[in-house]
Short mmCIF file of C-alpha atoms in Angstrom, two decimals:
data_model
loop_
_atom_site.label_atom_id
_atom_site.label_comp_id
_atom_site.label_asym_id
_atom_site.label_seq_id
_atom_site.Cartn_x
_atom_site.Cartn_y
_atom_site.Cartn_z
CA MET A 1 -128.93 123.40 189.62
CA ARG A 2 -127.80 123.03 193.23
CA ASN A 3 -128.13 126.79 193.82
CA GLY A 4 -131.73 126.50 192.72
CA LEU A 5 -132.18 123.51 195.00
CA LEU A 6 -130.78 125.49 197.93
CA ALA A 7 -133.07 128.43 197.23
CA GLY A 8 -136.06 126.13 197.05
CA CYS A 9 -135.13 124.45 200.34
CA LEU A 10 -134.70 127.78 202.08
CA PHE A 11 -138.00 129.12 200.77
CA ALA A 12 -139.87 126.00 201.85
CA ALA A 13 -138.16 125.91 205.22
CA GLN A 14 -138.98 129.54 205.95
CA ALA A 15 -142.60 128.94 205.02
CA PHE A 16 -142.72 125.84 207.23
CA ALA A 17 -140.85 127.01 210.34
CA GLN A 18 -142.67 128.83 213.12
CA SER A 19 -141.29 131.27 215.71
CA GLU A 20 -139.68 129.40 218.59
CA PRO A 21 -141.50 129.60 221.95
CA PRO A 22 -139.49 129.46 225.20
CA ALA A 23 -140.34 125.82 225.95
CA PRO A 24 -142.10 124.03 223.10
CA ALA A 25 -144.38 121.09 223.86
CA GLU A 26 -143.39 119.68 220.49
CA PRO A 27 -139.99 120.08 218.81
CA VAL A 28 -139.70 123.30 216.82
CA ALA A 29 -137.93 123.18 213.47
CA GLY A 30 -135.49 125.75 212.20
CA ILE A 31 -132.28 126.13 210.22
CA ALA A 32 -129.00 125.98 212.14
CA ALA A 33 -126.74 126.77 209.18
CA ILE A 34 -126.20 126.10 205.49
CA LEU A 35 -123.87 123.23 204.66
CA THR A 36 -121.67 124.24 201.74
CA GLU A 37 -118.49 122.26 202.46
CA PRO A 38 -117.50 120.40 199.24
CA LEU A 39 -116.01 117.51 201.24
CA LEU A 40 -119.45 116.84 202.72
CA SER A 41 -121.56 116.41 199.62
CA GLU A 42 -122.55 112.79 200.40
CA VAL A 43 -123.16 112.75 204.16
CA SER A 44 -124.63 109.41 205.20
CA GLY A 45 -124.36 109.55 208.99
CA ALA A 46 -124.13 112.02 211.86
CA ALA A 47 -123.62 111.87 215.62
CA GLY A 48 -123.44 114.53 218.30
CA SER A 49 -120.06 114.89 220.01
CA ARG A 50 -119.91 113.95 223.70
CA ARG A 51 -117.11 116.47 224.19
CA ASP A 52 -118.67 119.54 222.57
CA PRO A 53 -122.42 120.32 222.34
CA ASN A 54 -121.80 122.41 219.23
CA LEU A 55 -120.00 119.70 217.25
CA LEU A 56 -121.25 116.94 214.96
CA TRP A 57 -119.26 113.99 213.65
CA LEU A 58 -120.06 113.08 210.04
CA ILE A 59 -119.20 110.37 207.53
CA ASN A 60 -119.69 110.02 203.79
CA ASP A 61 -121.02 106.85 202.21
CA SER A 62 -119.56 104.38 199.70
CA GLY A 63 -117.31 105.76 197.00
CA ASN A 64 -115.54 107.96 199.53
CA GLY A 65 -112.48 107.41 201.66
CA ALA A 66 -112.28 106.18 205.24
CA ARG A 67 -112.52 109.63 206.78
CA LEU A 68 -114.21 111.23 209.77
CA PHE A 69 -115.33 114.85 209.68
CA ALA A 70 -115.96 117.25 212.56
CA LEU A 71 -118.57 119.88 211.70
CA GLY A 72 -119.61 122.76 213.88
CA THR A 73 -123.35 123.30 214.20
CA ASP A 74 -122.63 126.63 212.51
CA GLY A 75 -121.80 124.69 209.34
CA VAL A 76 -118.02 125.22 209.56
CA LEU A 77 -115.73 122.21 209.01
CA ARG A 78 -113.49 121.78 212.07
CA ALA A 79 -111.49 118.68 211.12
CA ASP A 80 -110.97 116.11 208.37
CA LEU A 81 -109.44 112.96 209.87
CA ALA A 82 -108.27 109.81 208.09
CA ILE A 83 -108.94 106.41 209.66
CA ALA A 84 -106.05 104.01 209.10
CA ALA A 85 -106.21 100.44 207.80
CA VAL A 86 -109.95 100.29 207.09
CA ARG A 87 -112.08 100.60 203.99
CA ASN A 88 -115.32 102.48 203.50
CA HIS A 89 -117.25 99.60 201.98
CA ASP A 90 -120.57 101.36 202.54
CA TRP A 91 -120.60 103.50 205.68
CA GLU A 92 -124.17 104.52 206.43
CA ASP A 93 -124.43 105.81 209.99
CA LEU A 94 -122.48 106.46 213.16
CA ALA A 95 -123.18 106.92 216.86
CA VAL A 96 -121.33 108.30 219.88
CA TYR A 97 -121.63 106.76 223.33
CA ASP A 98 -119.86 106.76 226.70
CA HIS A 99 -120.34 103.71 228.90
CA GLY A 100 -117.80 104.83 231.48
CA ASN A 101 -114.51 104.50 229.61
CA GLY A 102 -114.61 107.74 227.68
CA PRO A 103 -116.61 108.64 224.57
CA ARG A 104 -116.49 106.21 221.66
CA LEU A 105 -117.52 106.48 218.03
CA ALA A 106 -119.24 103.56 216.32
CA ILE A 107 -119.26 103.61 212.51
CA ALA A 108 -121.79 101.35 210.80
CA ASP A 109 -120.40 99.78 207.63
CA VAL A 110 -123.77 98.18 206.91
CA GLY A 111 -124.99 99.44 203.53
CA ASP A 112 -125.99 96.66 201.14
CA ASN A 113 -127.98 97.91 198.15
CA ALA A 114 -127.72 94.55 196.41
CA GLY A 115 -128.57 92.53 199.52
CA VAL A 116 -125.56 90.22 199.18
CA ARG A 117 -123.24 90.95 202.12
CA GLU A 118 -122.78 87.90 204.34
CA THR A 119 -121.48 90.07 207.18
CA VAL A 120 -121.46 93.75 208.12
CA GLN A 121 -119.14 95.64 210.46
CA ILE A 122 -119.27 98.13 213.31
CA LEU A 123 -115.98 100.03 213.68
CA ILE A 124 -115.29 101.40 217.17
CA LEU A 125 -112.72 104.08 217.99
CA PRO A 126 -112.24 106.76 220.68
CA GLU A 127 -113.87 110.10 220.00
CA PRO A 128 -110.99 112.36 218.93
CA LEU A 129 -109.95 115.42 220.88
CA LEU A 130 -109.88 118.61 218.86
CA PRO A 131 -107.69 120.12 217.70
CA ALA A 132 -106.34 116.71 216.76
CA ALA A 133 -102.60 116.33 217.25
CA ASP A 134 -102.61 113.49 214.72
CA SER A 135 -104.90 113.60 211.71
CA THR A 136 -104.90 109.79 211.39
CA LEU A 137 -107.13 107.71 213.66
CA GLU A 138 -107.07 104.00 214.45
CA VAL A 139 -109.98 101.64 215.00
CA GLN A 140 -109.85 99.99 218.43
CA ARG A 141 -112.29 97.19 217.72
CA THR A 142 -114.32 95.76 214.85
CA LEU A 143 -117.58 93.90 215.39
CA THR A 144 -118.50 91.56 212.55
CA LEU A 145 -122.23 90.90 212.47
CA THR A 146 -124.43 88.38 210.67
CA TYR A 147 -128.20 88.60 210.28
CA PRO A 148 -130.15 85.57 211.52
CA ASP A 149 -132.29 85.42 208.38
CA GLU A 150 -130.87 87.07 205.25
CA PRO A 151 -128.74 90.07 204.22
CA HIS A 152 -130.36 93.48 204.64
CA ASP A 153 -129.72 96.99 203.42
CA VAL A 154 -129.37 99.21 206.50
CA GLU A 155 -128.71 102.93 206.96
CA SER A 156 -129.62 103.35 210.65
CA LEU A 157 -127.52 102.75 213.78
CA ALA A 158 -128.21 103.66 217.41
CA ILE A 159 -126.31 102.87 220.62
CA ASP A 160 -128.07 102.74 223.98
CA PRO A 161 -126.53 105.49 226.17
CA GLN A 162 -126.77 103.38 229.33
CA LEU A 163 -126.70 99.72 228.27
CA PRO A 164 -124.13 97.90 226.08
CA HIS A 165 -126.61 97.45 223.26
CA GLY A 166 -126.48 98.63 219.66
CA TYR A 167 -129.34 98.60 217.16
CA LEU A 168 -129.65 98.39 213.38
CA LEU A 169 -132.85 99.10 211.43
CA THR A 170 -133.48 97.70 207.96
CA LYS A 171 -134.34 100.07 205.13
CA ARG A 172 -136.13 98.04 202.46
CA THR A 173 -138.14 95.43 204.37
CA LYS A 174 -141.82 96.12 204.98
CA PRO A 175 -142.12 96.76 207.84
CA PRO A 176 -138.58 97.73 208.87
CA ARG A 177 -136.93 95.28 211.27
CA LEU A 178 -134.97 96.30 214.35
CA TYR A 179 -131.95 94.13 215.27
CA ARG A 180 -129.70 94.24 218.33
CA PHE A 181 -126.02 93.47 218.95
CA ASP A 182 -124.04 93.36 222.20
CA LEU A 183 -121.12 95.72 222.71
CA ASP A 184 -119.88 93.45 225.50
CA GLY A 185 -120.19 90.36 223.32
CA ASP A 186 -117.81 88.56 220.99
CA ASP A 187 -116.21 90.27 218.02
CA HIS A 188 -118.28 87.97 215.77
CA GLN A 189 -122.01 87.92 216.53
CA THR A 190 -125.34 86.94 215.08
CA LEU A 191 -127.75 89.84 215.36
CA GLN A 192 -130.91 89.34 217.40
CA LEU A 193 -134.26 90.37 215.93
CA VAL A 194 -135.93 92.75 218.39
CA ALA A 195 -139.15 93.43 216.49
CA PRO A 196 -140.63 94.43 213.15
CA LEU A 197 -141.75 98.04 213.45
CA ASP A 198 -145.31 97.57 212.22
CA GLY A 199 -146.23 101.12 213.21
CA MET A 200 -143.88 102.73 210.70
CA PRO A 201 -145.77 104.41 207.84
CA GLN A 202 -145.97 102.48 204.59
CA LEU A 203 -147.29 103.29 201.14
CA SER A 204 -150.66 101.80 200.31
CA GLU A 205 -151.05 99.66 197.21
CA ALA A 206 -152.78 102.57 195.49
CA GLU A 207 -149.90 104.88 196.34
CA LEU A 208 -147.38 102.35 195.09
CA GLN A 209 -149.17 102.36 191.76
CA SER A 210 -149.55 106.12 191.50
CA GLU A 211 -146.40 107.56 193.08
CA GLN A 212 -143.52 108.45 190.80
CA GLY A 213 -139.81 108.94 191.38
CA PHE A 214 -138.37 109.50 194.83
CA LYS A 215 -141.76 109.77 196.53
CA ARG A 216 -142.06 106.00 196.33
CA TYR A 217 -139.29 105.72 198.91
CA ARG A 218 -140.33 108.47 201.33
CA HIS A 219 -141.07 106.06 204.20
CA GLN A 220 -137.75 104.20 204.07
CA PRO A 221 -135.62 104.64 207.24
CA THR A 222 -132.35 106.43 206.56
CA GLY A 223 -131.05 107.14 210.06
CA MET A 224 -131.90 106.95 213.76
CA ASP A 225 -130.66 108.02 217.18
CA LEU A 226 -131.52 107.45 220.83
CA SER A 227 -132.10 110.31 223.26
CA CYS A 228 -129.65 111.00 226.09
CA ASP A 229 -131.73 109.06 228.61
CA GLY A 230 -132.38 106.21 226.18
CA GLN A 231 -136.14 106.72 226.40
CA GLN A 232 -136.85 107.91 222.85
CA LEU A 233 -135.84 106.42 219.53
CA TRP A 234 -136.07 108.87 216.64
CA VAL A 235 -136.23 107.25 213.21
CA LEU A 236 -135.59 109.43 210.17
CA THR A 237 -137.17 108.65 206.82
CA TYR A 238 -137.02 110.59 203.57
CA GLY A 239 -140.35 112.20 204.45
CA SER A 240 -140.75 112.38 208.24
CA ILE A 241 -139.38 111.58 211.69
CA GLN A 242 -141.01 108.75 213.64
CA ARG A 243 -140.53 108.88 217.42
CA TYR A 244 -140.79 105.75 219.55
CA GLN A 245 -141.13 105.78 223.33
CA ARG A 246 -139.20 103.06 225.17
CA PRO A 247 -141.56 100.30 226.37
CA PRO A 248 -141.57 99.68 230.16
CA ASP A 249 -139.52 96.50 229.77
CA GLY A 250 -137.01 97.99 227.33
CA TRP A 251 -136.55 97.94 223.58
CA ASN A 252 -138.19 94.59 222.93
CA GLY A 253 -140.94 92.84 220.99
CA ALA A 254 -143.54 95.29 222.29
CA LEU A 255 -142.27 97.69 219.62
CA SER A 256 -144.00 95.64 216.94
CA SER A 257 -147.38 96.98 218.06
CA ALA A 258 -146.18 100.43 219.17
CA ALA A 259 -147.48 103.51 217.39
CA PRO A 260 -144.76 106.13 216.88
CA ARG A 261 -145.44 109.85 217.01
CA SER A 262 -144.85 111.44 213.64
CA LEU A 263 -142.97 114.70 213.26
CA ALA A 264 -143.07 116.63 210.01
CA LEU A 265 -139.73 117.05 208.27
CA LEU A 266 -138.71 120.40 206.87
CA PRO A 267 -138.50 120.09 203.08
CA LEU A 268 -135.07 118.56 202.64
CA PRO A 269 -133.92 116.47 199.67
CA GLN A 270 -132.56 113.03 200.60
CA ALA A 271 -132.61 113.40 204.38
CA GLU A 272 -130.04 110.80 205.48
CA SER A 273 -128.75 111.65 208.96
CA ILE A 274 -130.21 112.45 212.36
CA ALA A 275 -128.44 113.15 215.65
CA PHE A 276 -129.18 114.41 219.15
CA ASP A 277 -126.66 116.91 220.47
CA ARG A 278 -124.70 116.09 223.64
CA ASP A 279 -127.24 117.66 226.00
CA CYS A 280 -130.35 116.67 224.03
CA GLN A 281 -131.40 120.27 223.58
CA PHE A 282 -131.48 119.88 219.80
CA VAL A 283 -131.86 117.24 217.13
CA TYR A 284 -130.03 117.81 213.83
CA VAL A 285 -131.04 116.47 210.43
CA LEU A 286 -128.74 116.55 207.40
CA SER A 287 -129.14 115.77 203.73
CA GLU A 288 -126.89 113.68 201.50
CA LEU A 289 -126.71 116.64 199.11
CA SER A 290 -124.93 119.98 199.31
CA PRO A 291 -125.45 122.89 199.59
CA VAL A 292 -128.53 122.45 201.79
CA PRO A 293 -129.74 123.65 205.19
CA ILE A 294 -128.75 121.88 208.39
CA VAL A 295 -132.17 121.41 209.98
CA ARG A 296 -132.37 121.75 213.76
CA TYR A 297 -135.27 120.76 216.03
CA ARG A 298 -135.34 122.59 219.34
CA LEU A 299 -136.38 120.31 222.21
CA HIS A 300 -136.07 122.60 225.26
#
């Protein structure tokens, strides 16, 4: 079944992808590698290493252990690291940032399919050096966050590369809502609503009535990342990538009326993770399934 799925993905991707020009005006899609690692069959989040431009950090979602994986952009697993004294309640995304004290990883334990969690957590730890001398990592800090309105299911985290701000984007609300937390704030915080993203695509009433199966959810956000200069926010859905340009006054309420630029997604089942590489030459998109292609968008 999965071999057939892989063949179908490869055929569709080859039909979709175009030859790469030297300097594309728009990102050019291609396949970086094929992910076949059995340990990575439920990838829910990805982030580009700040130490190595050819390395991605990955996590699996609920039902898996508290582990961090280092994956080369060639599809080869480089490390499988346990994280001590924490539980994977529902890890959905992660981000890497460096605000002057060395690169840090932020893991978003924010999934809430039932919409009942009173609080969610952001786990912060140093980005490991590879090869790791110790295969067990420790969390340096835990942020416990509360929504100002009601619990939300979230699969998308982004950290501003220059400012001490983190962002979460809801999955099931229509439109999705962007919330902010403060990395320099208290360990317990109430999230701030930045804006509803009214420009995100939504199914029409007619489509809601006619669409069957997974297509009904194709516009739900499943991951996001900020560019190296903090000027672009890329939001991944099951069916596309929506790219927001930073408003002149920052990521604020002006986003509610902003129109994102849509980028077609290579045919990929259950696209769950998106990440800029360290130098923002590429954007990587991964599926929650395996084996599947690791999709790569060339930016420069």
